[in-house]
Amino acid sequence: MNTLEDKHIQFLKPNSIFRTISSIAGQMNQEAYVIGGFVRDQILKRSTKDIDIVTLGSGIELAEKIAKELKTSSVKVFKNFGTAMIMVNDLEIQFVGARKESYRSDSRNPIVENGTIEEDQNRRDFTINALAISLNNSTYGDFTDPFGGLSDLNNQLLKTPLNPVITFTDDPLRMMRAIRFASQLNFQIEENTFKAICENIERIKIVAQERITEELNKIILSNHPSIGFKLLEKSGLLKIIFPEFQLLKGIDVIDGKGHKDNFYHTLQVLENLLPFSKNKLWLRWAALLHDIAKPSTKRFNKKQGWTFHGHEDKGARMVPTIFRNLKLPLDDKMKYVQKLVLLHLRPISLTNSSITDSALRRLLFDAGKDLDDLMSLCKSDITSKNKEKKIKYLKRFQTVKEKLIDVEKRDKIKNWQPPIDGKEIMTTFNLKPCKEVGVLKEMIKNAILDGEIKNNYKEAKAYMIIKSKELGIHE
Ligand code: ATP
Ligand code: MG
């Protein structure tokens, strides 16, 4: 047992919730410890919303008694897991009996028995997640660190408490957690631990996709997502869990001409985007997927060298399959990602001569409320190492941005809807939903965006009548 320095245990001060837990556990004659992520994050001065209390006895009974003492009615009991949770001032406190675990080869769900505090620490994934602080009266605040977790915290190392091969074969999700912590904390994965990940990548297949994706999203939202993706790639996990992304890696050379490595380019784009995308998971996903169709649209010809024509369009069409495979939501979040992938070239592809009001209005209309995110993505996409090129693109980007602001001020297109909708077209011409309705609607919209007619009902209606005749539709 060690005693932690004062600065680390501020949270154990009198009147804290930990004193209450300590006193109730004492009355029950039941040992209790605060353990795991919360202890780690206190030492690292990171904020945490969940606290884990492990006790030698029933976690549920301890939680119920504490809730009674605190006069809070919200105890959530998970009988199957033998755990209970109470909420105190926005903090989620989990109570669980100390346990020992053993594993079968086909599942990451262990057979669980009651255990000692040491056995409970043995089953933890990393030494830095196995730190425990005593809440028992006689040893209150003492620190139990059987695996040198504190020194690993200082050295910024992720290491399993026991043999890493066993730790990862038992529960392969821990491989994803290792890489997630490396991305969140900017820690190194210790050599043998990383080697064991590389040797056990195939085991990830027994883990539910939802769990894998949860960790992947945490990597993406972390402060250093590119660390995570490089480790996923290096270990071999990436090609199993996200093969489309793996395909971005590598450079082909023909006639001495290569193209950029789109894996590293994409990670650079994501890094550039970080300051504009705190907590914006879907914007970060859009960055990850913006060039996803480059491998499948890649062509070489002698005149132009490497081209990736249509990769934005094909990329947008790949998004639903990727989202489905990764069990990401197939709702408006997916549509948002698709839209950004589809439009990611638009702002920068407007050349000086083609930055017309009509092109700008069209971009405003197509991007709508997501214009700012699109512009952040587009700016982040300027990664050229050639200084002159970079300056040229940034200048163009800035011009487009200013002109967009100007046009939007005049024409208010971002949240605009054409004055005539499909319903009106159908009633005017007594049509059922059909292709012509869409065509006519599109023609009216384009005429307004191109400045051919004014943005009002009267002109739109007159235009609709003229165009309906051309299309052979009659009132
Ligand atoms: P975060 O809360 O940021 O996701 P955490 O480390 O607190 O990180 P939790 O899922 O809250 O993770 O788990 C709390 C503790 O439970 C961990 O610190 C670790 O000791 C243990 N733990 C969680 N998942 C596993 C696992 N798959 N294998 C072993 N121990 C685990
Ligand atoms: Mg936690």
Coordinates of N, CA, C and O in Angstrom, one line a residue, residues 263-359:
F263 N -4.2 7.7 -47.3 CA -4.3 7.4 -45.9 C -3.8 8.5 -45.1 O -4.5 9.1 -44.2
Y264 N -2.5 8.9 -45.3 CA -1.9 10.0 -44.5 C -2.5 11.3 -44.9 O -2.7 12.2 -44.0
H265 N -2.9 11.5 -46.1 CA -3.6 12.8 -46.5 C -4.9 12.9 -45.7 O -5.2 14.0 -45.1
T266 N -5.7 11.9 -45.6 CA -7.0 11.9 -44.9 C -6.7 12.2 -43.4 O -7.4 13.0 -42.8
L267 N -5.7 11.6 -42.8 CA -5.4 11.8 -41.4 C -5.0 13.3 -41.2 O -5.3 13.9 -40.2
Q268 N -4.2 13.8 -42.2 CA -3.8 15.2 -42.1 C -5.0 16.2 -42.2 O -5.1 17.1 -41.4
V269 N -6.0 15.8 -43.0 CA -7.2 16.6 -43.1 C -7.9 16.6 -41.8 O -8.4 17.6 -41.3
L270 N -8.0 15.4 -41.2 CA -8.7 15.3 -39.9 C -8.0 16.1 -38.8 O -8.6 16.8 -38.1
E271 N -6.7 16.0 -38.8 CA -5.9 16.8 -37.9 C -6.2 18.3 -38.1 O -6.4 19.1 -37.1
N272 N -6.2 18.8 -39.3 CA -6.4 20.2 -39.6 C -7.8 20.6 -39.1 O -8.0 21.8 -38.8
L273 N -8.7 19.7 -39.2 CA -10.1 20.0 -38.8 C -10.4 20.0 -37.3 O -11.4 20.5 -36.9
L274 N -9.4 19.4 -36.6 CA -9.7 19.2 -35.1 C -10.2 20.5 -34.4 O -11.2 20.4 -33.7
P275 N -9.6 21.6 -34.6 CA -10.0 22.8 -33.9 C -11.4 23.2 -34.2 O -12.1 23.9 -33.4
F276 N -11.9 22.9 -35.4 CA -13.3 23.3 -35.8 C -14.3 22.2 -35.5 O -15.5 22.3 -35.9
S277 N -13.9 21.1 -34.9 CA -14.8 20.0 -34.9 C -14.9 19.3 -33.5 O -15.1 18.1 -33.4
K278 N -14.7 20.1 -32.4 CA -14.7 19.5 -31.1 C -16.1 19.0 -30.9 O -17.1 19.7 -31.1
N279 N -16.2 17.7 -30.4 CA -17.5 17.1 -30.2 C -18.4 17.0 -31.5 O -19.6 16.7 -31.4
K280 N -17.8 17.2 -32.7 CA -18.6 17.1 -33.9 C -18.2 15.8 -34.6 O -17.4 15.8 -35.6
L281 N -18.8 14.7 -34.0 CA -18.4 13.4 -34.6 C -18.7 13.3 -36.0 O -17.8 12.7 -36.8
W282 N -19.8 13.8 -36.5 CA -20.2 13.5 -37.9 C -19.3 14.3 -38.9 O -19.1 13.9 -40.0
L283 N -18.9 15.5 -38.5 CA -18.0 16.3 -39.3 C -16.7 15.6 -39.4 O -16.1 15.5 -40.5
R284 N -16.2 15.0 -38.3 CA -15.0 14.2 -38.4 C -15.2 13.0 -39.3 O -14.3 12.6 -40.0
W285 N -16.3 12.3 -39.2 CA -16.6 11.2 -40.1 C -16.5 11.7 -41.6 O -16.0 11.0 -42.5
A286 N -17.1 12.8 -41.8 CA -17.1 13.3 -43.2 C -15.6 13.5 -43.7 O -15.3 13.2 -44.8
A287 N -14.8 14.0 -42.8 CA -13.3 14.1 -43.2 C -12.7 12.8 -43.4 O -12.0 12.6 -44.4
L288 N -13.1 11.8 -42.6 CA -12.5 10.5 -42.8 C -12.9 9.9 -44.2 O -12.2 9.1 -44.8
L289 N -14.1 10.2 -44.6 CA -14.7 9.6 -45.8 C -14.6 10.4 -47.0 O -15.0 10.0 -48.1
H290 N -14.0 11.6 -46.9 CA -14.1 12.5 -48.1 C -13.4 12.0 -49.3 O -13.9 12.2 -50.4
D291 N -12.4 11.2 -49.1 CA -11.6 10.7 -50.3 C -11.8 9.1 -50.4 O -10.9 8.5 -51.0
I292 N -12.8 8.6 -49.7 CA -12.9 7.1 -49.6 C -12.9 6.4 -50.9 O -12.5 5.2 -51.0
A293 N -13.4 7.1 -51.9 CA -13.6 6.4 -53.3 C -12.3 6.7 -54.1 O -12.3 6.3 -55.3
K294 N -11.3 7.3 -53.6 CA -10.1 7.5 -54.4 C -9.5 6.2 -54.9 O -9.2 6.1 -56.1
P295 N -9.4 5.2 -54.1 CA -8.8 3.9 -54.6 C -9.6 3.3 -55.8 O -9.0 2.8 -56.7
S296 N -10.9 3.4 -55.7 CA -11.7 2.7 -56.7 C -11.9 3.6 -58.0 O -12.4 3.1 -59.0
T297 N -11.6 4.9 -57.9 CA -11.7 5.7 -59.1 C -10.4 6.1 -59.7 O -10.3 6.9 -60.6
K298 N -9.3 5.5 -59.1 CA -8.0 5.9 -59.5 C -7.7 5.4 -61.0 O -7.9 4.3 -61.3
R299 N -7.2 6.3 -61.8 CA -6.8 6.0 -63.2 C -5.5 6.7 -63.5 O -5.2 7.7 -62.9
F300 N -4.8 6.1 -64.5 CA -3.5 6.8 -64.9 C -3.6 7.0 -66.4 O -3.9 6.1 -67.2
N301 N -3.3 8.2 -66.9 CA -3.0 8.3 -68.3 C -1.8 9.3 -68.5 O -1.5 10.1 -67.6
K302 N -1.2 9.1 -69.6 CA 0.1 9.7 -69.8 C 0.0 11.2 -69.7 O 0.9 11.9 -69.3
K303 N -1.1 11.8 -70.2 CA -1.2 13.2 -70.3 C -1.4 13.9 -68.9 O -0.7 14.8 -68.5
Q304 N -2.4 13.3 -68.2 CA -2.8 13.9 -66.9 C -2.1 13.3 -65.7 O -2.2 13.8 -64.6
G305 N -1.5 12.1 -65.9 CA -1.0 11.4 -64.7 C -2.1 10.7 -64.0 O -3.1 10.2 -64.6
W306 N -2.1 10.8 -62.7 CA -3.1 10.1 -61.9 C -4.4 11.0 -61.8 O -4.3 12.2 -61.5
T307 N -5.5 10.4 -62.0 CA -6.8 11.1 -61.8 C -7.7 10.3 -60.9 O -7.6 9.1 -60.7
F308 N -8.7 11.0 -60.2 CA -9.6 10.3 -59.3 C -11.0 10.9 -59.7 O -11.8 11.3 -58.8
H309 N -11.3 10.9 -61.0 CA -12.6 11.6 -61.4 C -13.8 10.9 -60.7 O -13.9 9.7 -60.7
G310 N -14.6 11.8 -60.2 CA -15.9 11.3 -59.7 C -15.8 10.7 -58.3 O -16.7 10.1 -57.8
H311 N -14.6 10.9 -57.6 CA -14.5 10.2 -56.3 C -15.4 10.8 -55.3 O -15.8 10.1 -54.4
E312 N -15.8 12.0 -55.5 CA -16.7 12.7 -54.5 C -18.1 12.0 -54.6 O -18.8 11.8 -53.6
D313 N -18.5 11.8 -55.9 CA -19.8 11.2 -56.1 C -19.9 9.8 -55.7 O -20.8 9.3 -55.0
K314 N -18.9 9.0 -56.1 CA -18.8 7.6 -55.7 C -18.6 7.5 -54.2 O -19.3 6.6 -53.6
G315 N -17.8 8.3 -53.6 CA -17.6 8.3 -52.2 C -19.0 8.5 -51.4 O -19.3 7.8 -50.5
A316 N -19.7 9.5 -51.9 CA -21.0 9.7 -51.2 C -21.9 8.5 -51.4 O -22.6 8.1 -50.4
R317 N -21.8 7.8 -52.5 CA -22.6 6.6 -52.7 C -22.1 5.4 -51.8 O -22.8 4.4 -51.6
M318 N -20.8 5.5 -51.4 CA -20.3 4.4 -50.6 C -20.7 4.5 -49.1 O -20.6 3.6 -48.3
V319 N -21.1 5.7 -48.7 CA -21.3 6.0 -47.3 C -22.4 5.1 -46.7 O -22.1 4.5 -45.6
P320 N -23.6 4.9 -47.3 CA -24.6 4.0 -46.7 C -24.0 2.6 -46.4 O -24.3 2.1 -45.3
T321 N -23.3 2.0 -47.3 CA -22.8 0.7 -47.0 C -21.8 0.7 -45.8 O -21.8 -0.2 -45.0
I322 N -20.9 1.7 -45.8 CA -20.0 1.8 -44.7 C -20.7 2.0 -43.4 O -20.4 1.3 -42.4
F323 N -21.7 2.8 -43.4 CA -22.4 3.1 -42.2 C -23.2 1.8 -41.7 O -23.2 1.5 -40.6
R324 N -23.7 1.1 -42.7 CA -24.5 -0.1 -42.3 C -23.5 -1.1 -41.8 O -23.8 -1.7 -40.7
N325 N -22.4 -1.3 -42.4 CA -21.4 -2.3 -41.9 C -20.9 -2.0 -40.5 O -20.7 -2.9 -39.7
L326 N -20.7 -0.7 -40.3 CA -20.2 -0.3 -39.0 C -21.3 -0.1 -37.9 O -21.0 0.3 -36.8
K327 N -22.5 -0.3 -38.3 CA -23.7 -0.1 -37.5 C -23.7 1.3 -36.9 O -24.0 1.6 -35.8
L328 N -23.4 2.3 -37.8 CA -23.6 3.7 -37.5 C -25.0 4.0 -37.9 O -25.7 3.3 -38.7
P329 N -25.6 5.1 -37.4 CA -27.0 5.4 -37.7 C -27.2 5.7 -39.2 O -26.4 6.4 -39.8
L330 N -28.4 5.3 -39.7 CA -28.7 5.4 -41.1 C -29.7 6.6 -41.3 O -30.5 6.5 -42.2
D331 N -29.6 7.6 -40.5 CA -30.6 8.6 -40.5 C -30.0 9.9 -41.1 O -29.1 9.9 -41.9
D332 N -30.4 11.1 -40.6 CA -30.0 12.3 -41.1 C -28.5 12.6 -40.9 O -27.8 13.4 -41.6
K333 N -27.9 11.9 -39.9 CA -26.4 12.0 -39.7 C -25.7 11.4 -40.8 O -24.7 12.0 -41.3
M334 N -26.2 10.3 -41.3 CA -25.6 9.7 -42.5 C -25.7 10.6 -43.7 O -24.8 10.8 -44.5
K335 N -26.9 11.2 -43.8 CA -27.2 12.1 -45.0 C -26.3 13.3 -45.0 O -25.8 13.7 -46.0
Y336 N -26.0 13.7 -43.8 CA -25.1 14.9 -43.6 C -23.7 14.5 -44.1 O -23.1 15.3 -44.8
V337 N -23.2 13.3 -43.7 CA -21.9 12.9 -44.1 C -21.8 12.7 -45.6 O -20.9 13.2 -46.3
Q338 N -22.9 12.1 -46.1 CA -23.0 12.0 -47.6 C -22.9 13.3 -48.3 O -22.2 13.4 -49.3
K339 N -23.6 14.3 -47.8 CA -23.7 15.6 -48.4 C -22.3 16.2 -48.4 O -21.8 16.8 -49.4
L340 N -21.6 16.1 -47.3 CA -20.3 16.8 -47.2 C -19.3 16.1 -48.1 O -18.4 16.7 -48.8
V341 N -19.4 14.7 -48.2 CA -18.4 14.0 -49.1 C -18.7 14.4 -50.5 O -17.8 14.7 -51.3
L342 N -20.0 14.5 -50.9 CA -20.4 14.9 -52.2 C -19.9 16.3 -52.6 O -19.5 16.5 -53.7
L343 N -20.0 17.2 -51.7 CA -19.7 18.6 -52.0 C -18.3 19.0 -51.7 O -17.9 20.2 -51.9
H344 N -17.4 18.1 -51.2 CA -16.2 18.6 -50.6 C -15.2 19.3 -51.6 O -14.4 20.1 -51.2
L345 N -15.4 19.1 -52.9 CA -14.6 19.7 -53.9 C -15.1 21.0 -54.4 O -14.4 21.8 -55.0
R346 N -16.4 21.2 -54.1 CA -17.1 22.3 -54.8 C -16.5 23.7 -54.5 O -16.2 24.4 -55.5
P347 N -16.3 24.1 -53.2 CA -15.8 25.5 -53.0 C -14.5 25.7 -53.7 O -14.3 26.8 -54.3
I348 N -13.6 24.8 -53.6 CA -12.3 25.0 -54.1 C -12.2 24.8 -55.6 O -11.2 25.3 -56.3
S349 N -13.2 24.1 -56.2 CA -13.1 23.9 -57.6 C -13.6 25.0 -58.5 O -13.5 25.1 -59.7
L350 N -14.2 26.0 -57.8 CA -14.6 27.2 -58.5 C -13.4 28.0 -58.9 O -12.7 28.5 -58.0
T351 N -13.1 28.1 -60.2 CA -11.9 28.9 -60.5 C -12.3 30.3 -60.6 O -13.5 30.6 -60.7
N352 N -11.3 31.2 -60.7 CA -11.6 32.6 -60.6 C -12.7 33.0 -61.6 O -13.6 33.8 -61.3
S353 N -12.6 32.5 -62.8 CA -13.6 32.9 -63.8 C -15.0 32.3 -63.6 O -15.9 32.8 -64.1
S354 N -15.0 31.2 -62.9 CA -16.3 30.5 -62.7 C -17.0 30.8 -61.4 O -18.0 30.3 -61.0
I355 N -16.4 31.8 -60.6 CA -17.1 32.1 -59.4 C -18.2 33.1 -59.7 O -18.1 34.3 -59.4
T356 N -19.2 32.6 -60.4 CA -20.3 33.5 -60.8 C -21.4 33.4 -59.6 O -21.4 32.5 -58.8
D357 N -22.2 34.4 -59.6 CA -23.3 34.4 -58.6 C -24.1 33.2 -58.7 O -24.5 32.6 -57.7
S358 N -24.4 32.7 -59.9 CA -25.2 31.5 -60.1 C -24.5 30.3 -59.4 O -25.1 29.5 -58.7
A359 N -23.2 30.1 -59.7 CA -22.5 29.0 -59.1 C -22.5 29.1 -57.5 O -22.6 28.1 -56.8

